[in-house]
Amino acid sequence: MSVAWKSFGGSKVATAVSKATSREIMGPKKKHVDYLITCTSNELMNLSYMSEMLLARCRMPSWVIVSKALVTFHSLMSNGNERFFQQLAARTSLWDLENFLDKTAVTGYDMSSFIKRYSKYLIQKVHSCREMNYDFCRAKRGTDGVLRTLDADKLLKAIAEIQTQIDSLLEVDLQSSEFSNGVINSAFVLLFKDLIKLFACYNDGMINLLEKYYDMNKENCKESLEIYKKFLTRTDQVSKFLTVAQ
């Protein structure tokens, strides 16, 4: 590891991660997250090191630290250089929070449930990127967008992956009564932005699917009908989510 990287990255990144995931019951401070986002575009930055620092915070027993680490990860996936997300997708293991439980207070029990659901969505987001080799939330949309130009087989795979990711996001299932602290609010803003972008891609995919339907083989037609039925169901679920957002 170069002296230049040690000087630029190590201590400053560790400090920014620590401050972004402090014990204050509020969302990660923008200045610390922005610094980490900037670092993802620096060629001297060891992105694996940054991820390790955040993963270490995910292993802490405090719901505040863990949830803020997840929000920071989410912010970096959404706004950092794409190579940060690609580095995450290439990892063999990430956070494992299925059994996370903060027993220190009543709030800890409630937030532990949120952490499990939120972390599951972020894992699915990384998995989708690994499967498709791109992030749906950053994919080009519109008439010449990614989902509008795929062939039938790739399109069916992509739509199925989007459906799974949307399902995972909706399963976070935040209600307006749960917006009791800044940490949840920060996560919800990121989830809301993801859902808008995911659904736009989903819609592009469905338009392409309908255009290709009569040229498909019997098996693909059958799969397309099932996908369309699920699309209608998810449209209702997304509307409910947007009602909470209002």
mmCIF file of C-alpha atoms in Angstrom:
data_model
loop_
_atom_site.group_PDB
_atom_site.id
_atom_site.type_symbol
_atom_site.label_atom_id
_atom_site.label_comp_id
_atom_site.label_asym_id
_atom_site.label_seq_id
_atom_site.Cartn_x
_atom_site.Cartn_y
_atom_site.Cartn_z
ATOM 1 C CA MET A 1 0.000 0.000 0.000
ATOM 2 C CA SER A 2 1.500 3.353 -1.024
ATOM 3 C CA VAL A 3 2.614 6.045 1.403
ATOM 4 C CA ALA A 4 0.410 8.466 -0.554
ATOM 5 C CA TRP A 5 -2.689 6.379 0.122
ATOM 6 C CA LYS A 6 -1.866 5.999 3.814
ATOM 7 C CA SER A 7 -1.452 9.744 4.098
ATOM 8 C CA PHE A 8 -4.623 10.536 2.164
ATOM 9 C CA GLY A 9 -6.929 7.746 3.131
ATOM 10 C CA GLY A 10 -6.384 5.768 6.279
ATOM 11 C CA SER A 11 -6.875 8.073 9.243
ATOM 12 C CA LYS A 12 -9.172 10.565 7.488
ATOM 13 C CA VAL A 13 -11.534 7.864 6.250
ATOM 14 C CA ALA A 14 -11.588 6.148 9.641
ATOM 15 C CA THR A 15 -12.424 9.470 11.296
ATOM 16 C CA ALA A 16 -15.178 10.273 8.780
ATOM 17 C CA VAL A 17 -16.706 6.800 9.196
ATOM 18 C CA SER A 18 -16.600 7.107 12.985
ATOM 19 C CA LYS A 19 -18.240 10.542 12.944
ATOM 20 C CA ALA A 20 -20.844 9.567 10.343
ATOM 21 C CA THR A 21 -21.862 6.620 12.532
ATOM 22 C CA SER A 22 -21.712 8.294 15.936
ATOM 23 C CA ARG A 23 -24.095 7.505 18.805
ATOM 24 C CA GLU A 24 -26.112 10.685 18.264
ATOM 25 C CA ILE A 25 -29.706 9.761 17.427
ATOM 26 C CA MET A 26 -29.797 11.596 14.120
ATOM 27 C CA GLY A 27 -28.963 10.810 10.517
ATOM 28 C CA PRO A 28 -25.286 10.695 9.502
ATOM 29 C CA LYS A 29 -23.972 14.251 9.223
ATOM 30 C CA LYS A 30 -23.865 15.411 5.622
ATOM 31 C CA LYS A 31 -20.301 16.741 5.766
ATOM 32 C CA HIS A 32 -18.911 13.345 6.790
ATOM 33 C CA VAL A 33 -20.950 11.412 4.219
ATOM 34 C CA ASP A 34 -20.021 13.941 1.528
ATOM 35 C CA TYR A 35 -16.339 13.475 2.361
ATOM 36 C CA LEU A 36 -16.663 9.700 1.959
ATOM 37 C CA ILE A 37 -18.565 10.163 -1.312
ATOM 38 C CA THR A 38 -15.748 12.367 -2.607
ATOM 39 C CA CYS A 39 -13.204 9.731 -1.589
ATOM 40 C CA THR A 40 -14.888 7.104 -3.775
ATOM 41 C CA SER A 41 -13.780 9.048 -6.863
ATOM 42 C CA ASN A 42 -10.147 9.327 -5.759
ATOM 43 C CA GLU A 43 -7.952 6.754 -7.490
ATOM 44 C CA LEU A 44 -5.654 6.605 -4.449
ATOM 45 C CA MET A 45 -8.519 5.475 -2.243
ATOM 46 C CA ASN A 46 -8.645 1.850 -1.166
ATOM 47 C CA LEU A 47 -12.401 1.279 -1.364
ATOM 48 C CA SER A 48 -12.157 -2.106 0.346
ATOM 49 C CA TYR A 49 -10.635 -0.356 3.351
ATOM 50 C CA MET A 50 -13.542 2.101 3.461
ATOM 51 C CA SER A 51 -16.013 -0.785 3.301
ATOM 52 C CA GLU A 52 -14.185 -2.645 6.061
ATOM 53 C CA MET A 53 -14.416 0.422 8.302
ATOM 54 C CA LEU A 54 -18.173 0.599 7.751
ATOM 55 C CA LEU A 55 -18.631 -3.154 8.126
ATOM 56 C CA ALA A 56 -16.863 -2.955 11.471
ATOM 57 C CA ARG A 57 -19.481 -0.407 12.567
ATOM 58 C CA CYS A 58 -22.212 -2.822 11.411
ATOM 59 C CA ARG A 59 -20.854 -5.352 13.912
ATOM 60 C CA MET A 60 -21.332 -3.008 16.871
ATOM 61 C CA PRO A 61 -24.108 -3.799 19.406
ATOM 62 C CA SER A 62 -25.674 -0.310 19.237
ATOM 63 C CA TRP A 63 -28.726 0.152 16.990
ATOM 64 C CA VAL A 64 -27.749 3.785 16.449
ATOM 65 C CA ILE A 65 -24.270 2.971 15.133
ATOM 66 C CA VAL A 66 -25.435 0.032 13.008
ATOM 67 C CA SER A 67 -28.373 1.822 11.407
ATOM 68 C CA LYS A 68 -26.224 4.881 10.639
ATOM 69 C CA ALA A 69 -23.596 2.604 9.082
ATOM 70 C CA LEU A 70 -26.291 1.141 6.817
ATOM 71 C CA VAL A 71 -27.536 4.613 5.867
ATOM 72 C CA THR A 72 -23.945 5.607 5.066
ATOM 73 C CA PHE A 73 -23.500 2.496 2.914
ATOM 74 C CA HIS A 74 -26.766 3.323 1.141
ATOM 75 C CA SER A 75 -25.642 6.923 0.528
ATOM 76 C CA LEU A 76 -22.359 5.732 -0.961
ATOM 77 C CA MET A 77 -24.148 3.239 -3.213
ATOM 78 C CA SER A 78 -26.495 5.959 -4.435
ATOM 79 C CA ASN A 79 -24.172 8.943 -4.716
ATOM 80 C CA GLY A 80 -20.613 7.627 -4.686
ATOM 81 C CA ASN A 81 -18.510 6.631 -7.653
ATOM 82 C CA GLU A 82 -19.925 3.486 -9.290
ATOM 83 C CA ARG A 83 -16.724 1.605 -8.558
ATOM 84 C CA PHE A 84 -17.646 1.694 -4.847
ATOM 85 C CA PHE A 85 -20.842 -0.223 -5.596
ATOM 86 C CA GLN A 86 -18.980 -2.583 -7.934
ATOM 87 C CA GLN A 87 -16.454 -3.266 -5.183
ATOM 88 C CA LEU A 88 -19.304 -4.150 -2.807
ATOM 89 C CA ALA A 89 -20.902 -6.430 -5.403
ATOM 90 C CA ALA A 90 -17.591 -8.258 -5.839
ATOM 91 C CA ARG A 91 -17.245 -9.020 -2.123
ATOM 92 C CA THR A 92 -17.994 -12.543 -0.916
ATOM 93 C CA SER A 93 -19.545 -11.314 2.338
ATOM 94 C CA LEU A 94 -21.157 -8.143 3.647
ATOM 95 C CA TRP A 95 -23.081 -7.468 6.832
ATOM 96 C CA ASP A 96 -25.060 -10.222 8.550
ATOM 97 C CA LEU A 97 -27.758 -8.614 10.690
ATOM 98 C CA GLU A 98 -30.471 -11.279 10.620
ATOM 99 C CA ASN A 99 -30.056 -11.872 14.340
ATOM 100 C CA PHE A 100 -29.217 -8.316 15.378
ATOM 101 C CA LEU A 101 -30.812 -7.236 18.659
ATOM 102 C CA ASP A 102 -30.031 -4.211 20.802
ATOM 103 C CA LYS A 103 -31.411 -4.989 24.271
ATOM 104 C CA THR A 104 -30.268 -1.790 25.955
ATOM 105 C CA ALA A 105 -33.642 -0.015 25.717
ATOM 106 C CA VAL A 106 -37.179 -0.356 24.368
ATOM 107 C CA THR A 107 -36.161 1.721 21.345
ATOM 108 C CA GLY A 108 -33.389 -0.786 20.705
ATOM 109 C CA TYR A 109 -35.913 -3.598 20.263
ATOM 110 C CA ASP A 110 -38.016 -1.571 17.825
ATOM 111 C CA MET A 111 -35.032 -0.368 15.822
ATOM 112 C CA SER A 112 -33.534 -3.856 15.685
ATOM 113 C CA SER A 113 -36.531 -4.967 13.629
ATOM 114 C CA PHE A 114 -36.050 -2.011 11.285
ATOM 115 C CA ILE A 115 -32.331 -2.794 10.924
ATOM 116 C CA LYS A 116 -33.062 -6.384 9.887
ATOM 117 C CA ARG A 117 -35.517 -5.282 7.192
ATOM 118 C CA TYR A 118 -33.385 -2.393 5.947
ATOM 119 C CA SER A 119 -30.197 -4.454 5.807
ATOM 120 C CA LYS A 120 -32.021 -7.182 3.879
ATOM 121 C CA TYR A 121 -33.031 -4.634 1.244
ATOM 122 C CA LEU A 122 -29.482 -3.307 0.896
ATOM 123 C CA ILE A 123 -28.173 -6.861 0.509
ATOM 124 C CA GLN A 124 -30.725 -7.407 -2.265
ATOM 125 C CA LYS A 125 -29.663 -4.133 -3.892
ATOM 126 C CA VAL A 126 -26.057 -5.344 -3.977
ATOM 127 C CA HIS A 127 -27.165 -8.780 -5.221
ATOM 128 C CA SER A 128 -29.107 -7.204 -8.097
ATOM 129 C CA CYS A 129 -26.048 -5.207 -9.109
ATOM 130 C CA ARG A 130 -23.969 -8.387 -9.016
ATOM 131 C CA GLU A 131 -26.487 -10.297 -11.142
ATOM 132 C CA MET A 132 -27.059 -7.590 -13.744
ATOM 133 C CA ASN A 133 -23.655 -5.886 -13.623
ATOM 134 C CA TYR A 134 -25.309 -2.478 -13.208
ATOM 135 C CA ASP A 135 -27.430 -0.596 -10.685
ATOM 136 C CA PHE A 136 -31.087 -0.230 -11.686
ATOM 137 C CA CYS A 137 -31.257 3.066 -9.805
ATOM 138 C CA ARG A 138 -28.529 4.506 -12.034
ATOM 139 C CA ALA A 139 -29.560 2.854 -15.279
ATOM 140 C CA LYS A 140 -30.470 5.134 -18.172
ATOM 141 C CA ARG A 141 -34.234 5.443 -18.550
ATOM 142 C CA GLY A 142 -36.532 6.519 -21.366
ATOM 143 C CA THR A 143 -36.985 5.416 -24.964
ATOM 144 C CA ASP A 144 -33.304 4.558 -25.380
ATOM 145 C CA GLY A 145 -32.822 3.414 -21.796
ATOM 146 C CA VAL A 146 -31.391 0.092 -20.637
ATOM 147 C CA LEU A 147 -34.720 -1.643 -19.985
ATOM 148 C CA ARG A 148 -36.199 -0.436 -23.274
ATOM 149 C CA THR A 149 -33.414 -1.910 -25.403
ATOM 150 C CA LEU A 150 -32.906 -5.407 -23.918
ATOM 151 C CA ASP A 151 -33.810 -8.519 -25.901
ATOM 152 C CA ALA A 152 -36.592 -10.765 -24.594
ATOM 153 C CA ASP A 153 -34.494 -13.176 -22.506
ATOM 154 C CA LYS A 154 -32.402 -10.459 -20.852
ATOM 155 C CA LEU A 155 -35.508 -8.355 -20.321
ATOM 156 C CA LEU A 156 -37.347 -11.120 -18.474
ATOM 157 C CA LYS A 157 -34.339 -11.643 -16.228
ATOM 158 C CA ALA A 158 -34.005 -7.914 -15.549
ATOM 159 C CA ILE A 159 -37.684 -7.413 -14.731
ATOM 160 C CA ALA A 160 -37.674 -10.388 -12.361
ATOM 161 C CA GLU A 161 -34.653 -8.885 -10.595
ATOM 162 C CA ILE A 162 -36.314 -5.464 -10.354
ATOM 163 C CA GLN A 163 -39.457 -7.066 -8.931
ATOM 164 C CA THR A 164 -37.408 -8.817 -6.254
ATOM 165 C CA GLN A 165 -35.601 -5.599 -5.349
ATOM 166 C CA ILE A 166 -38.842 -3.604 -5.167
ATOM 167 C CA ASP A 167 -40.413 -6.312 -2.991
ATOM 168 C CA SER A 168 -37.456 -6.173 -0.626
ATOM 169 C CA LEU A 169 -37.718 -2.381 -0.412
ATOM 170 C CA LEU A 170 -41.456 -2.465 0.266
ATOM 171 C CA GLU A 171 -40.879 -5.058 2.992
ATOM 172 C CA VAL A 172 -38.966 -2.454 4.982
ATOM 173 C CA ASP A 173 -42.582 -1.346 5.505
ATOM 174 C CA LEU A 174 -42.103 1.909 7.381
ATOM 175 C CA GLN A 175 -45.265 3.557 8.673
ATOM 176 C CA SER A 176 -45.642 7.284 9.312
ATOM 177 C CA SER A 177 -45.898 6.569 13.058
ATOM 178 C CA GLU A 178 -42.360 5.138 12.993
ATOM 179 C CA PHE A 179 -40.642 8.364 11.933
ATOM 180 C CA SER A 180 -39.561 8.946 15.497
ATOM 181 C CA ASN A 181 -35.913 9.800 14.893
ATOM 182 C CA GLY A 182 -33.536 11.262 12.345
ATOM 183 C CA VAL A 183 -31.917 7.915 11.573
ATOM 184 C CA ILE A 184 -35.138 6.426 10.225
ATOM 185 C CA ASN A 185 -35.904 9.653 8.385
ATOM 186 C CA SER A 186 -32.513 9.542 6.627
ATOM 187 C CA ALA A 187 -33.059 5.929 5.595
ATOM 188 C CA PHE A 188 -36.574 6.658 4.356
ATOM 189 C CA VAL A 189 -35.403 9.489 2.078
ATOM 190 C CA LEU A 190 -32.916 7.110 0.424
ATOM 191 C CA LEU A 191 -35.527 4.349 0.146
ATOM 192 C CA PHE A 192 -38.023 6.776 -1.380
ATOM 193 C CA LYS A 193 -35.514 7.914 -4.015
ATOM 194 C CA ASP A 194 -34.620 4.295 -4.808
ATOM 195 C CA LEU A 195 -38.257 3.322 -5.238
ATOM 196 C CA ILE A 196 -38.979 6.177 -7.650
ATOM 197 C CA LYS A 197 -35.985 5.191 -9.801
ATOM 198 C CA LEU A 198 -36.688 1.463 -9.572
ATOM 199 C CA PHE A 199 -40.300 1.907 -10.574
ATOM 200 C CA ALA A 200 -39.306 4.078 -13.540
ATOM 201 C CA CYS A 201 -37.016 1.243 -14.716
ATOM 202 C CA TYR A 202 -39.769 -1.267 -13.997
ATOM 203 C CA ASN A 203 -42.181 0.750 -16.122
ATOM 204 C CA ASP A 204 -39.643 0.942 -18.968
ATOM 205 C CA GLY A 205 -39.245 -2.809 -18.787
ATOM 206 C CA MET A 206 -42.989 -3.388 -18.938
ATOM 207 C CA ILE A 207 -43.328 -1.144 -22.005
ATOM 208 C CA ASN A 208 -40.594 -3.134 -23.743
ATOM 209 C CA LEU A 209 -42.230 -6.390 -22.648
ATOM 210 C CA LEU A 210 -45.599 -5.422 -24.125
ATOM 211 C CA GLU A 211 -43.949 -4.369 -27.383
ATOM 212 C CA LYS A 212 -42.172 -7.733 -27.647
ATOM 213 C CA TYR A 213 -45.039 -9.911 -26.412
ATOM 214 C CA TYR A 214 -46.443 -11.069 -29.774
ATOM 215 C CA ASP A 215 -42.989 -12.013 -31.035
ATOM 216 C CA MET A 216 -42.154 -14.189 -28.018
ATOM 217 C CA ASN A 217 -42.211 -17.959 -27.826
ATOM 218 C CA LYS A 218 -44.932 -19.671 -25.793
ATOM 219 C CA GLU A 219 -42.789 -20.090 -22.673
ATOM 220 C CA ASN A 220 -41.754 -16.434 -22.614
ATOM 221 C CA CYS A 221 -45.353 -15.333 -23.215
ATOM 222 C CA LYS A 222 -46.494 -17.314 -20.194
ATOM 223 C CA GLU A 223 -43.743 -15.810 -18.045
ATOM 224 C CA SER A 224 -44.621 -12.336 -19.332
ATOM 225 C CA LEU A 225 -48.254 -12.712 -18.259
ATOM 226 C CA GLU A 226 -47.181 -13.630 -14.731
ATOM 227 C CA ILE A 227 -44.830 -10.654 -14.665
ATOM 228 C CA TYR A 228 -47.643 -8.346 -15.788
ATOM 229 C CA LYS A 229 -49.966 -9.612 -13.030
ATOM 230 C CA LYS A 230 -47.240 -8.941 -10.470
ATOM 231 C CA PHE A 231 -46.690 -5.489 -11.966
ATOM 232 C CA LEU A 232 -50.324 -4.535 -11.293
ATOM 233 C CA THR A 233 -50.075 -5.740 -7.691
ATOM 234 C CA ARG A 234 -46.856 -3.851 -7.083
ATOM 235 C CA THR A 235 -48.322 -0.673 -8.543
ATOM 236 C CA ASP A 236 -50.864 -0.683 -5.703
ATOM 237 C CA GLN A 237 -48.163 -1.380 -3.115
ATOM 238 C CA VAL A 238 -45.973 1.429 -4.434
ATOM 239 C CA SER A 239 -48.948 3.815 -4.225
ATOM 240 C CA LYS A 240 -49.365 2.934 -0.544
ATOM 241 C CA PHE A 241 -45.665 3.600 0.064
ATOM 242 C CA LEU A 242 -45.954 7.002 -1.614
ATOM 243 C CA THR A 243 -48.945 7.799 0.598
ATOM 244 C CA VAL A 244 -46.729 7.249 3.648
ATOM 245 C CA ALA A 245 -44.103 9.502 2.060
ATOM 246 C CA GLN A 246 -46.651 12.309 1.756
#
